[in-house]
Coordinates of C-alpha atoms in Angstrom, one line a residue:
M647 CA 0.0 0.0 0.0
D648 CA 1.5 3.3 -1.1
V649 CA 0.8 6.4 1.0
C650 CA 1.6 9.9 -0.4
R651 CA 0.8 13.2 1.2
R652 CA -0.1 16.0 -1.2
P653 CA -0.4 19.6 0.2
L654 CA -3.4 21.6 -0.9
K655 CA -2.7 24.6 -3.1
P656 CA -3.1 27.7 -0.9
S657 CA -4.0 29.8 -3.9
I658 CA -7.4 28.1 -4.3
P659 CA -9.9 30.2 -2.4
H660 CA -12.7 28.5 -0.5
N661 CA -16.3 29.5 -1.4
H662 CA -19.2 27.4 -0.4
H663 CA -21.5 29.3 -2.8
Q664 CA -19.3 29.1 -5.9
K665 CA -21.2 27.2 -8.6
R666 CA -19.4 24.3 -10.2
P667 CA -20.3 22.6 -13.5
T668 CA -22.0 19.3 -13.2
P669 CA -22.1 16.3 -15.5
S670 CA -25.8 16.7 -16.1
S671 CA -25.4 20.2 -17.3
D672 CA -22.6 19.2 -19.7
A673 CA -24.6 16.3 -21.0
A674 CA -27.6 18.6 -21.6
K675 CA -25.4 21.0 -23.6
A676 CA -24.1 18.1 -25.7
S677 CA -27.6 16.9 -26.4
D678 CA -28.6 20.3 -27.8
A679 CA -26.4 19.6 -30.8
L680 CA -28.3 16.3 -31.7
P681 CA -30.9 16.4 -34.5
L682 CA -33.3 14.2 -32.5
P683 CA -34.3 14.4 -28.8
L684 CA -31.8 12.7 -26.5
N685 CA -34.0 9.8 -25.3
I686 CA -35.0 8.9 -28.9
T687 CA -31.3 8.8 -30.0
N688 CA -30.3 6.7 -27.0
Y689 CA -33.2 4.3 -27.6
F690 CA -32.3 3.9 -31.3
F691 CA -28.6 3.1 -30.6
F692 CA -29.4 0.8 -27.7
T693 CA -31.8 -1.2 -29.9
L694 CA -29.4 -1.2 -32.8
F695 CA -26.5 -2.4 -30.6
F696 CA -28.3 -5.4 -29.0
S697 CA -30.1 -6.4 -32.1
V698 CA -27.0 -6.7 -34.3
A699 CA -25.1 -8.3 -31.4
Y700 CA -27.8 -11.0 -31.2
Y701 CA -27.8 -11.4 -34.9
L702 CA -24.0 -11.9 -35.1
L703 CA -24.0 -14.3 -32.2
D704 CA -26.7 -16.4 -33.9
R705 CA -24.8 -16.4 -37.2
W706 CA -21.6 -17.4 -35.4
R707 CA -23.3 -20.4 -33.8
D708 CA -24.8 -21.5 -37.1
K709 CA -21.4 -21.2 -38.8
T710 CA -19.7 -23.2 -36.0
R711 CA -22.3 -26.0 -36.3
T712 CA -22.0 -26.2 -40.2
S713 CA -18.1 -25.8 -40.1
T714 CA -18.4 -22.6 -42.2
P715 CA -15.3 -20.4 -42.1
L716 CA -16.0 -17.3 -39.9
H717 CA -14.1 -14.9 -42.2
I718 CA -16.5 -15.4 -45.0
L719 CA -19.1 -12.6 -44.6
T720 CA -22.4 -11.9 -46.4
F721 CA -23.5 -8.3 -47.1
Y722 CA -25.9 -8.4 -44.2
E723 CA -23.3 -9.7 -41.8
L724 CA -20.9 -6.9 -42.9
A725 CA -23.6 -4.3 -42.4
A726 CA -24.3 -5.8 -39.0
I727 CA -20.7 -5.5 -38.0
L728 CA -20.5 -1.9 -39.1
S729 CA -23.7 -1.1 -37.2
L730 CA -22.4 -2.8 -34.1
I731 CA -19.2 -0.7 -34.2
A732 CA -21.1 2.6 -34.8
S733 CA -23.5 2.0 -32.0
F734 CA -20.7 1.0 -29.7
I735 CA -18.8 4.1 -30.4
Y736 CA -21.8 6.3 -29.8
L737 CA -22.7 4.6 -26.5
L738 CA -19.1 4.6 -25.3
G739 CA -18.7 8.3 -26.2
F740 CA -22.0 9.4 -24.6
F741 CA -21.9 7.4 -21.4
G742 CA -18.1 7.3 -21.1
I743 CA -17.8 11.0 -21.1
D744 CA -20.6 11.3 -18.6
F745 CA -18.9 8.9 -16.3
V746 CA -15.5 10.6 -16.5
Q747 CA -17.2 14.0 -15.9
S748 CA -19.0 12.7 -12.9
F749 CA -15.8 11.3 -11.5
I750 CA -14.0 14.5 -12.0
S751 CA -16.8 16.4 -10.4
R752 CA -16.8 14.3 -7.3
Y753 CA -13.1 14.6 -7.0
S754 CA -13.2 18.4 -7.3
H755 CA -16.0 18.6 -4.8
D756 CA -13.9 16.7 -2.2
V757 CA -11.0 19.1 -2.8
W758 CA -13.2 22.2 -2.5
E759 CA -14.8 21.0 0.7
L760 CA -11.5 20.6 2.5
E761 CA -11.0 23.6 4.7
N762 CA -8.1 24.6 7.1
D763 CA -6.4 21.2 6.4
E764 CA -2.7 21.4 5.6
E765 CA -2.5 18.1 3.8
Q766 CA -4.7 15.3 2.5
I767 CA -3.9 11.6 2.6
F768 CA -4.5 9.5 -0.5
I769 CA -4.3 5.7 -0.4
H770 CA -3.5 3.6 -3.5
D771 CA -3.2 -0.1 -3.6
G772 CA -2.3 -1.4 -7.0
D773 CA -3.0 -5.1 -6.0
C774 CA -6.6 -4.4 -5.0
S775 CA -8.5 -2.9 -7.9
I776 CA -11.9 -3.8 -6.5
H777 CA -11.6 -3.9 -2.7
C778 CA -9.1 -4.7 0.0
P779 CA -9.9 -7.1 2.8
V780 CA -10.1 -5.8 6.3
T781 CA -7.3 -8.1 7.4
S782 CA -4.9 -6.5 4.9
L783 CA -5.6 -3.1 6.5
I784 CA -4.8 -4.5 9.9
T785 CA -1.6 -6.4 9.1
N786 CA -0.2 -3.8 6.6
K787 CA -1.2 -0.6 8.4
P788 CA 1.6 2.0 8.1
K789 CA 2.9 3.4 11.4
S790 CA 2.1 6.9 10.3
M791 CA -1.6 6.2 9.8
D792 CA -4.2 5.4 12.5
I793 CA -6.8 3.4 10.7
P794 CA -9.5 2.5 13.3
V795 CA -10.3 -1.0 12.2
T796 CA -10.8 -3.4 15.1
P797 CA -13.2 -6.2 14.3
L798 CA -12.7 -7.8 17.7
P799 CA -12.8 -5.7 21.0
L800 CA -9.3 -5.7 22.6
K801 CA -8.9 -8.6 25.0
D802 CA -5.8 -10.2 26.5
D803 CA -4.9 -13.7 25.4
E804 CA -6.4 -15.4 28.5
E805 CA -9.8 -13.9 27.8
L806 CA -9.6 -14.9 24.2
V807 CA -8.7 -18.5 25.1
K808 CA -11.6 -18.6 27.6
S809 CA -14.0 -17.3 24.9
V810 CA -12.9 -20.0 22.4
V811 CA -13.2 -22.7 25.1
S812 CA -16.7 -21.6 26.0
G813 CA -17.8 -21.3 22.4
D814 CA -18.4 -17.6 22.4
I815 CA -15.8 -17.1 19.7
P816 CA -15.7 -19.9 17.1
S817 CA -12.2 -21.3 16.6
Y818 CA -12.4 -21.1 12.9
S819 CA -13.1 -17.3 13.0
L820 CA -10.0 -16.3 14.9
E821 CA -7.9 -15.3 11.9
S822 CA -10.6 -12.9 10.6
K823 CA -11.4 -11.5 14.0
L824 CA -7.9 -10.9 15.2
G825 CA -6.2 -10.1 11.9
D826 CA -3.1 -11.9 13.1
C827 CA -2.7 -15.5 11.9
F828 CA 0.1 -16.4 14.3
K829 CA -1.8 -15.1 17.3
A830 CA -4.9 -17.0 16.1
A831 CA -3.0 -20.2 15.9
S832 CA -1.5 -19.7 19.3
I833 CA -5.0 -19.0 20.9
R834 CA -6.5 -22.0 19.2
R835 CA -3.7 -24.2 20.3
E836 CA -4.0 -23.3 23.9
A837 CA -7.8 -23.6 23.8
L838 CA -7.4 -27.1 22.2
Q839 CA -5.1 -28.2 25.0
R840 CA -7.6 -27.1 27.6
L841 CA -10.6 -28.7 25.9
T842 CA -8.8 -32.1 25.4
G843 CA -6.7 -32.1 28.5
R844 CA -3.7 -33.2 26.4
S845 CA -0.5 -31.4 25.7
L846 CA 0.8 -30.4 22.3
E847 CA 4.3 -30.0 23.5
G848 CA 6.7 -31.1 20.8
L849 CA 4.4 -29.8 18.0
P850 CA 6.2 -26.6 17.0
L851 CA 4.3 -23.3 16.7
E852 CA 6.8 -20.6 16.0
G853 CA 9.0 -20.4 12.9
F854 CA 6.2 -20.8 10.4
D855 CA 4.4 -18.2 8.1
Y856 CA 0.7 -18.8 8.9
E857 CA -0.3 -16.0 6.6
S858 CA 0.9 -18.1 3.6
I859 CA -1.6 -20.9 4.3
L860 CA -4.6 -18.7 5.1
G861 CA -7.5 -19.5 2.8
Q862 CA -5.6 -22.0 0.6
C863 CA -3.6 -24.7 2.3
C864 CA -4.9 -25.4 5.8
E865 CA -7.7 -24.3 8.1
M866 CA -7.6 -23.8 11.9
P867 CA -3.8 -24.5 12.3
V868 CA -2.3 -25.1 15.7
G869 CA 1.3 -25.8 14.6
Y870 CA 3.2 -27.7 11.9
V871 CA 4.8 -31.1 11.5
Q872 CA 8.5 -31.4 10.8
I873 CA 9.5 -33.9 8.2
P874 CA 13.2 -34.2 7.3
V875 CA 14.2 -33.7 3.7
G876 CA 17.1 -35.8 2.3
I877 CA 18.7 -35.5 -1.1
A878 CA 19.2 -38.4 -3.6
G879 CA 21.4 -38.0 -6.6
P880 CA 22.6 -36.7 -8.8
L881 CA 20.0 -38.3 -11.0
L882 CA 21.3 -38.3 -14.6
L883 CA 18.2 -38.0 -16.7
N884 CA 18.0 -37.0 -20.3
G885 CA 21.5 -35.6 -20.1
C886 CA 20.8 -33.4 -17.1
E887 CA 21.7 -33.9 -13.4
Y888 CA 19.1 -33.4 -10.7
S889 CA 19.4 -33.5 -6.9
V890 CA 16.1 -35.0 -5.8
P891 CA 14.6 -33.7 -2.5
M892 CA 12.7 -36.4 -0.6
A893 CA 10.7 -35.7 2.6
T894 CA 10.3 -38.9 4.6
T895 CA 10.6 -40.5 8.0
E896 CA 11.4 -43.9 6.6
G897 CA 15.0 -44.9 7.1
C898 CA 16.9 -46.4 4.2
L899 CA 14.6 -44.8 1.6
V900 CA 16.8 -41.9 0.6
A901 CA 19.9 -44.0 0.9
S902 CA 18.4 -46.7 -1.3
T903 CA 17.2 -44.2 -3.9
N904 CA 20.6 -42.6 -3.9
R905 CA 22.3 -45.9 -4.6
G906 CA 19.9 -46.4 -7.6
C907 CA 20.9 -42.9 -8.9
K908 CA 24.5 -43.9 -8.6
A909 CA 24.0 -47.0 -10.6
I910 CA 22.1 -45.1 -13.3
F911 CA 24.8 -42.4 -13.4
A912 CA 27.6 -44.9 -13.7
S913 CA 25.8 -46.5 -16.7
G914 CA 25.3 -43.3 -18.7
G915 CA 22.0 -42.1 -17.3
A916 CA 18.3 -42.7 -17.9
T917 CA 15.9 -41.5 -20.6
S918 CA 12.4 -40.3 -19.8
V919 CA 9.6 -39.6 -22.3
L920 CA 6.3 -37.8 -21.6
L921 CA 3.5 -39.8 -23.3
R922 CA 0.6 -37.5 -22.6
D923 CA -0.5 -34.6 -20.4
G924 CA -4.1 -34.1 -19.5
M925 CA -6.0 -33.7 -16.2
T926 CA -9.5 -35.1 -16.1
R927 CA -12.9 -34.4 -14.4
A928 CA -16.0 -36.5 -14.9
P929 CA -19.4 -35.1 -13.9
V930 CA -22.4 -37.4 -13.6
V931 CA -25.7 -36.2 -15.1
R932 CA -29.2 -37.9 -15.1
F933 CA -32.1 -38.0 -17.5
A934 CA -35.6 -39.3 -17.4
S935 CA -34.7 -42.1 -19.7
A936 CA -31.6 -44.0 -20.9
K937 CA -32.6 -43.0 -24.5
R938 CA -32.2 -39.3 -23.7
A939 CA -28.9 -39.9 -21.9
T940 CA -27.6 -41.7 -25.0
E941 CA -28.6 -38.7 -27.2
L942 CA -26.3 -36.5 -25.1
K943 CA -23.6 -39.1 -25.3
F944 CA -23.8 -39.2 -29.1
F945 CA -23.9 -35.4 -29.2
L946 CA -20.7 -35.1 -27.1
E947 CA -18.8 -37.7 -29.1
D948 CA -19.8 -36.1 -32.5
P949 CA -16.6 -34.5 -33.9
L950 CA -18.7 -31.7 -35.4
N951 CA -19.7 -30.5 -31.9
F952 CA -16.2 -30.7 -30.4
D953 CA -15.0 -27.3 -31.7
T954 CA -18.0 -25.6 -30.1
L955 CA -17.5 -27.4 -26.8
T956 CA -13.8 -26.5 -26.9
V957 CA -14.5 -22.8 -27.2
V958 CA -17.0 -23.0 -24.3
F959 CA -14.5 -25.0 -22.1
N960 CA -11.4 -23.0 -22.9
K961 CA -12.9 -19.6 -21.9
S962 CA -12.5 -20.7 -18.2
S963 CA -8.8 -20.2 -18.3
R964 CA -6.0 -19.0 -20.6
Y965 CA -4.2 -22.3 -19.9
A966 CA -7.0 -24.8 -19.9
R967 CA -7.3 -26.5 -23.3
L968 CA -9.9 -29.2 -23.9
Q969 CA -8.3 -32.4 -25.4
G970 CA -11.1 -34.9 -25.4
I971 CA -14.4 -36.2 -24.0
Q972 CA -15.1 -39.8 -23.1
C973 CA -18.6 -41.0 -22.1
A974 CA -19.9 -43.9 -20.1
I975 CA -23.6 -44.9 -19.6
A976 CA -25.1 -46.6 -16.6
G977 CA -28.8 -46.8 -17.1
K978 CA -30.2 -43.3 -17.5
N979 CA -27.0 -41.8 -15.9
L980 CA -24.3 -40.4 -18.1
Y981 CA -20.6 -40.0 -16.9
I982 CA -18.7 -37.5 -19.0
R983 CA -14.9 -37.6 -18.6
F984 CA -13.3 -34.4 -19.8
S985 CA -9.5 -34.3 -20.4
C986 CA -7.6 -31.0 -20.8
S987 CA -4.1 -29.5 -20.5
T988 CA -3.6 -27.2 -17.5
G989 CA -0.3 -25.5 -18.0
D990 CA 2.1 -25.8 -15.0
A991 CA -0.8 -26.3 -12.5
M992 CA -1.9 -29.7 -11.4
G993 CA -5.2 -28.4 -12.7
M994 CA -8.1 -29.9 -10.7
N995 CA -9.8 -26.5 -10.1
M996 CA -9.0 -25.4 -13.7
V997 CA -10.7 -28.4 -15.3
S998 CA -13.6 -28.2 -12.9
K999 CA -14.4 -24.6 -14.0
G1000 CA -14.2 -25.6 -17.7
V1001 CA -16.5 -28.5 -17.1
Q1002 CA -19.0 -26.3 -15.3
N1003 CA -19.0 -24.0 -18.4
V1004 CA -19.8 -26.9 -20.7
L1005 CA -22.6 -28.2 -18.4
D1006 CA -24.2 -24.7 -18.4
F1007 CA -24.0 -24.6 -22.2
L1008 CA -25.4 -28.1 -22.7
Q1009 CA -28.5 -27.2 -20.7
N1010 CA -29.6 -24.9 -23.5
D1011 CA -30.2 -28.0 -25.7
F1012 CA -30.8 -30.5 -22.9
P1013 CA -32.8 -28.4 -20.4
E1014 CA -34.1 -31.6 -18.6
M1015 CA -30.5 -32.7 -17.8
D1016 CA -30.0 -33.1 -14.0
V1017 CA -26.5 -32.5 -12.9
I1018 CA -26.0 -34.8 -10.0
G1019 CA -22.4 -33.9 -9.2
I1020 CA -19.4 -32.2 -10.8
S1021 CA -17.4 -35.3 -10.0
G1022 CA -18.9 -38.8 -10.6
N1023 CA -15.7 -40.8 -9.8
F1024 CA -15.1 -41.6 -13.5
C1025 CA -12.3 -39.1 -13.3
S1026 CA -10.9 -40.8 -11.1
D1027 CA -9.3 -38.8 -8.3
K1028 CA -7.4 -40.1 -5.2
K1029 CA -8.7 -43.7 -5.8
P1030 CA -7.2 -46.7 -7.6
A1031 CA -9.1 -47.0 -10.9
A1032 CA -8.6 -48.9 -14.1
V1033 CA -9.5 -45.9 -16.1
N1034 CA -6.5 -44.0 -14.9
W1035 CA -4.3 -47.1 -15.4
I1036 CA -5.5 -47.5 -19.0
E1037 CA -6.3 -44.0 -20.2
G1038 CA -3.9 -42.1 -18.0
R1039 CA -4.5 -39.0 -15.8
G1040 CA -2.2 -36.0 -15.3
K1041 CA 1.2 -36.9 -16.9
S1042 CA 1.9 -40.3 -18.4
V1043 CA 5.6 -41.1 -18.4
V1044 CA 7.9 -43.9 -19.4
C1045 CA 11.5 -44.0 -18.1
E1046 CA 14.3 -46.5 -19.0
A1047 CA 18.0 -47.2 -18.5
V1048 CA 20.5 -49.9 -19.4
I1049 CA 22.6 -50.8 -16.4
N1050 CA 26.0 -52.1 -17.1
G1051 CA 26.7 -55.6 -15.8
E1052 CA 29.7 -54.5 -13.8
V1053 CA 27.7 -51.8 -12.1
V1054 CA 25.0 -54.3 -11.2
A1055 CA 27.7 -56.4 -9.5
K1056 CA 29.8 -53.6 -7.9
V1057 CA 27.1 -51.0 -6.9
L1058 CA 23.9 -53.1 -6.6
K1059 CA 25.7 -56.2 -5.3
T1060 CA 23.6 -58.7 -7.3
T1061 CA 23.4 -60.2 -10.8
V1062 CA 21.4 -59.4 -13.9
S1063 CA 19.7 -62.8 -14.0
A1064 CA 18.7 -62.6 -10.3
L1065 CA 17.1 -59.2 -10.9
V1066 CA 15.2 -60.4 -14.0
E1067 CA 13.9 -63.5 -12.2
L1068 CA 12.9 -61.6 -9.1
N1069 CA 11.0 -58.9 -11.1
M1070 CA 9.1 -61.6 -13.0
L1071 CA 8.0 -63.5 -9.9
K1072 CA 7.5 -60.5 -7.6
N1073 CA 6.4 -57.4 -9.5
L1074 CA 4.5 -59.1 -12.3
T1075 CA 3.3 -62.6 -11.2
G1076 CA 3.0 -61.7 -7.5
S1077 CA 1.1 -58.6 -8.2
A1078 CA -1.2 -60.5 -10.5
V1079 CA -1.9 -63.1 -7.9
A1080 CA -2.7 -60.3 -5.4
G1081 CA -5.2 -58.8 -7.9
S1082 CA -3.2 -55.5 -7.9
L1083 CA -4.4 -52.5 -9.9
G1084 CA -1.5 -50.5 -11.2
G1085 CA 0.8 -52.0 -8.5
F1086 CA 3.2 -54.0 -10.6
N1087 CA 6.3 -52.6 -8.9
A1088 CA 8.3 -52.9 -5.7
H1089 CA 7.7 -49.6 -4.0
A1090 CA 7.0 -46.7 -6.4
A1091 CA 4.7 -45.1 -3.8
N1092 CA 7.6 -44.6 -1.4
I1093 CA 9.5 -42.4 -3.8
V1094 CA 6.4 -40.6 -5.2
S1095 CA 5.2 -39.8 -1.6
A1096 CA 8.5 -38.5 -0.5
I1097 CA 8.9 -36.2 -3.6
F1098 CA 5.3 -35.1 -3.3
L1099 CA 5.7 -34.0 0.3
A1100 CA 9.0 -32.2 -0.5
T1101 CA 7.6 -30.3 -3.5
G1102 CA 4.1 -29.3 -2.2
Q1103 CA 2.0 -31.8 -4.2
D1104 CA -1.3 -33.3 -3.0
P1105 CA -0.2 -36.3 -0.9
A1106 CA -3.5 -38.0 -1.4
Q1107 CA -2.9 -38.2 -5.2
N1108 CA -0.1 -40.6 -4.5
V1109 CA -2.8 -43.2 -4.9
E1110 CA -3.0 -42.9 -8.7
S1111 CA 0.4 -41.2 -9.2
S1112 CA 2.1 -44.4 -7.9
H1113 CA 0.5 -46.6 -10.6
C1114 CA 3.6 -48.2 -12.1
I1115 CA 4.8 -51.3 -13.9
T1116 CA 8.5 -52.1 -13.6
M1117 CA 10.1 -54.2 -16.4
M1118 CA 13.5 -55.8 -16.3
E1119 CA 15.2 -57.7 -19.1
A1120 CA 18.7 -59.0 -19.8
V1121 CA 20.3 -57.4 -22.9
N1122 CA 23.6 -57.6 -24.8
N1123 CA 23.7 -61.3 -24.5
G1124 CA 22.7 -61.3 -20.9
R1125 CA 25.6 -59.0 -19.7
D1126 CA 23.6 -55.9 -19.0
L1127 CA 20.2 -55.0 -17.6
H1128 CA 17.4 -53.0 -19.3
V1129 CA 15.1 -51.6 -16.7
S1130 CA 12.0 -49.4 -17.2
V1131 CA 9.1 -47.9 -15.3
T1132 CA 5.8 -46.9 -17.0
M1133 CA 3.7 -44.5 -14.9
P1134 CA 0.4 -43.4 -16.6
S1135 CA -1.0 -41.0 -14.1
I1136 CA 1.6 -38.7 -12.3
E1137 CA -0.4 -35.7 -11.0
V1138 CA 1.9 -32.9 -10.3
G1139 CA 2.1 -29.1 -10.6
T1140 CA 4.6 -26.3 -10.0
V1141 CA 2.1 -23.6 -9.2
G1142 CA -0.8 -23.4 -6.7
G1143 CA -1.5 -25.2 -3.5
G1144 CA 1.4 -26.2 -1.4
T1145 CA 4.0 -25.4 -4.1
Q1146 CA 4.0 -21.8 -3.0
L1147 CA 5.0 -22.4 0.6
A1148 CA 8.6 -21.5 1.4
S1149 CA 10.0 -24.9 2.1
Q1150 CA 8.3 -26.6 -0.8
S1151 CA 9.1 -23.7 -3.2
A1152 CA 12.8 -24.1 -2.2
C1153 CA 12.7 -27.8 -3.2
L1154 CA 11.1 -27.0 -6.5
N1155 CA 13.8 -24.4 -7.1
L1156 CA 16.5 -27.0 -6.4
L1157 CA 15.1 -29.0 -9.3
G1158 CA 14.8 -26.0 -11.5
V1159 CA 11.0 -26.2 -11.9
K1160 CA 9.8 -23.5 -9.5
G1161 CA 6.7 -21.6 -10.6
A1162 CA 5.2 -21.3 -14.1
N1163 CA 7.3 -21.4 -17.2
K1164 CA 6.3 -18.3 -19.1
E1165 CA 8.1 -19.2 -22.3
S1166 CA 6.6 -22.7 -22.5
P1167 CA 3.6 -23.1 -20.2
G1168 CA 3.4 -26.6 -18.8
S1169 CA 7.0 -27.5 -19.3
N1170 CA 8.0 -27.1 -15.6
S1171 CA 5.3 -29.5 -14.4
Q1172 CA 6.1 -32.0 -17.2
L1173 CA 9.8 -31.9 -16.3
L1174 CA 8.9 -32.6 -12.6
A1175 CA 6.8 -35.6 -13.7
T1176 CA 9.8 -37.0 -15.6
I1177 CA 12.0 -36.5 -12.6
V1178 CA 9.5 -38.4 -10.4
A1179 CA 9.6 -41.3 -12.9
G1180 CA 13.4 -41.2 -13.0
S1181 CA 13.6 -41.3 -9.2
V1182 CA 11.1 -44.2 -9.1
L1183 CA 13.4 -46.0 -11.6
A1184 CA 16.3 -45.5 -9.2
G1185 CA 14.3 -46.7 -6.2
E1186 CA 13.1 -49.8 -8.0
L1187 CA 16.6 -50.7 -9.0
S1188 CA 18.0 -50.4 -5.5
L1189 CA 15.2 -52.2 -3.6
M1190 CA 15.0 -55.0 -6.0
S1191 CA 18.8 -55.5 -5.8
A1192 CA 18.6 -55.5 -2.0
I1193 CA 15.9 -58.2 -2.1
A1194 CA 17.8 -60.3 -4.7
A1195 CA 21.0 -60.1 -2.6
G1196 CA 19.2 -60.8 0.7
Q1197 CA 20.2 -57.4 2.1
L1198 CA 16.7 -55.9 2.8
V1199 CA 16.3 -57.0 6.4
K1200 CA 19.9 -56.3 7.3
S1201 CA 19.9 -52.8 5.9
H1202 CA 16.6 -51.9 7.6
M1203 CA 17.8 -53.3 10.9
K1204 CA 20.8 -51.0 10.5
Y1205 CA 19.2 -47.8 9.3
N1206 CA 15.5 -48.0 10.1
R1207 CA 15.6 -48.7 13.8
S1208 CA 16.0 -46.2 16.6
S1209 CA 19.0 -46.6 18.9
G1210 CA 17.2 -44.6 21.6
D1211 CA 15.4 -46.1 24.6
V1212 CA 11.7 -46.2 23.5
T1213 CA 10.6 -46.5 27.1
K1214 CA 11.7 -42.9 27.7
L1215 CA 9.7 -41.5 24.8
G1216 CA 6.2 -40.0 25.2

């Protein structure tokens, strides 16, 4: 907020009776020059503007449906465009001048009415073009200004805690009432301890920016959980080296992934390819009959209608771009799976807004359509689902490497044949026996979760993001090992949500994918997805080698057990 002080000009005399020009008088003078009365002229141009606008919109819709090029104009269409421009210029000139004059008049009135004041304070906030929240006035109040904004009567902390405990002040409203997020968390924490009779000692409160999570990451905070971040790497992927941050409390995980990165590096690196990039959302709608539901299905799947639906969908965001629509029928219920690119955002909110636009548009032709829910689980989000395993969701990535036989022996402490056999019997056959869905791997979820926590992703989306099939095959006459991971639904973003928090932002910056890529929107999140797949490849290599060599139990006993006296904990 910028504050500037402007002294009033002493040369301007004050006169309460001095007549000032008004916008209405100026408008009246302007109307005297018109050949027709003012109301008739305004009515004519109003009618002309909306009539030709409706005509042009109707023609645009017809051309879209018949695939007629928009630049081919008839005489009537050209005349309508000219009429639209002319009426717009008239209305803008008449009412625009009137608005500016009224604004100037109000401003000059305020200046004239100031008497015996040496200075006037003007407040400008370039970030708030419409309004500024009360909390911003409280937290950003300059010392030189005394803005009397106190939503909550002044009370000491003890009284506030008692009010929360008694229920007089709802816990969720502390931030808005106090205007201080840290104090709100402190009051809520103390009230919680008194209500439950249990201590939160050990859960840190200080040292965290609670303003950064207000309204977007976490509600009613009472502290934050500390998760250590380790570094695995360098991971040599597509010719570039990456130090991979992993937030975890599982011993051996970072060390094991690091060993896999070492084996990949010593063998010349891994190659990762992005197969597709599209976030999905699938609303469920209901009709009175299955026949009517199928009519909408055929309408949505008709290529002639896709361009129109694309225009409607894409207007929700400058990054959202509709890629495809897939429908499924269950009786008289229709499930519509929309897929779209979302730039560098993970994109759930973006695709949901686009879907809502399309549903509103469809109700013009299908007014009896009953929208049951914006999400009908055909998406499918945060649940293991065959549709994600087969069709993909988010980023679909395949990553591969050829590990030299000497590296397998010296770094991984096993043999190529042992790894191939173990992968066949464990990751493929064993997972099939278990009826696994997308779980044809050793521990992809371990690596995915650790990177997700470190980089501010949605931890719950680890469910589908960990879908992975690990393949191992002996090559070069059995001397070397070809290993690959195929992951069809890695859901990551580099903007929005937890990615903007300081710690998570630092981890993204370490990988070189912080924020949005302005030159190539979407490339940062796509690179992050390939890094996740490359890290999973490293983790699979190391764990499978440990199992093949019989080292798994030994290593976990060494690195994943506390040496402290557990009887003294708690």
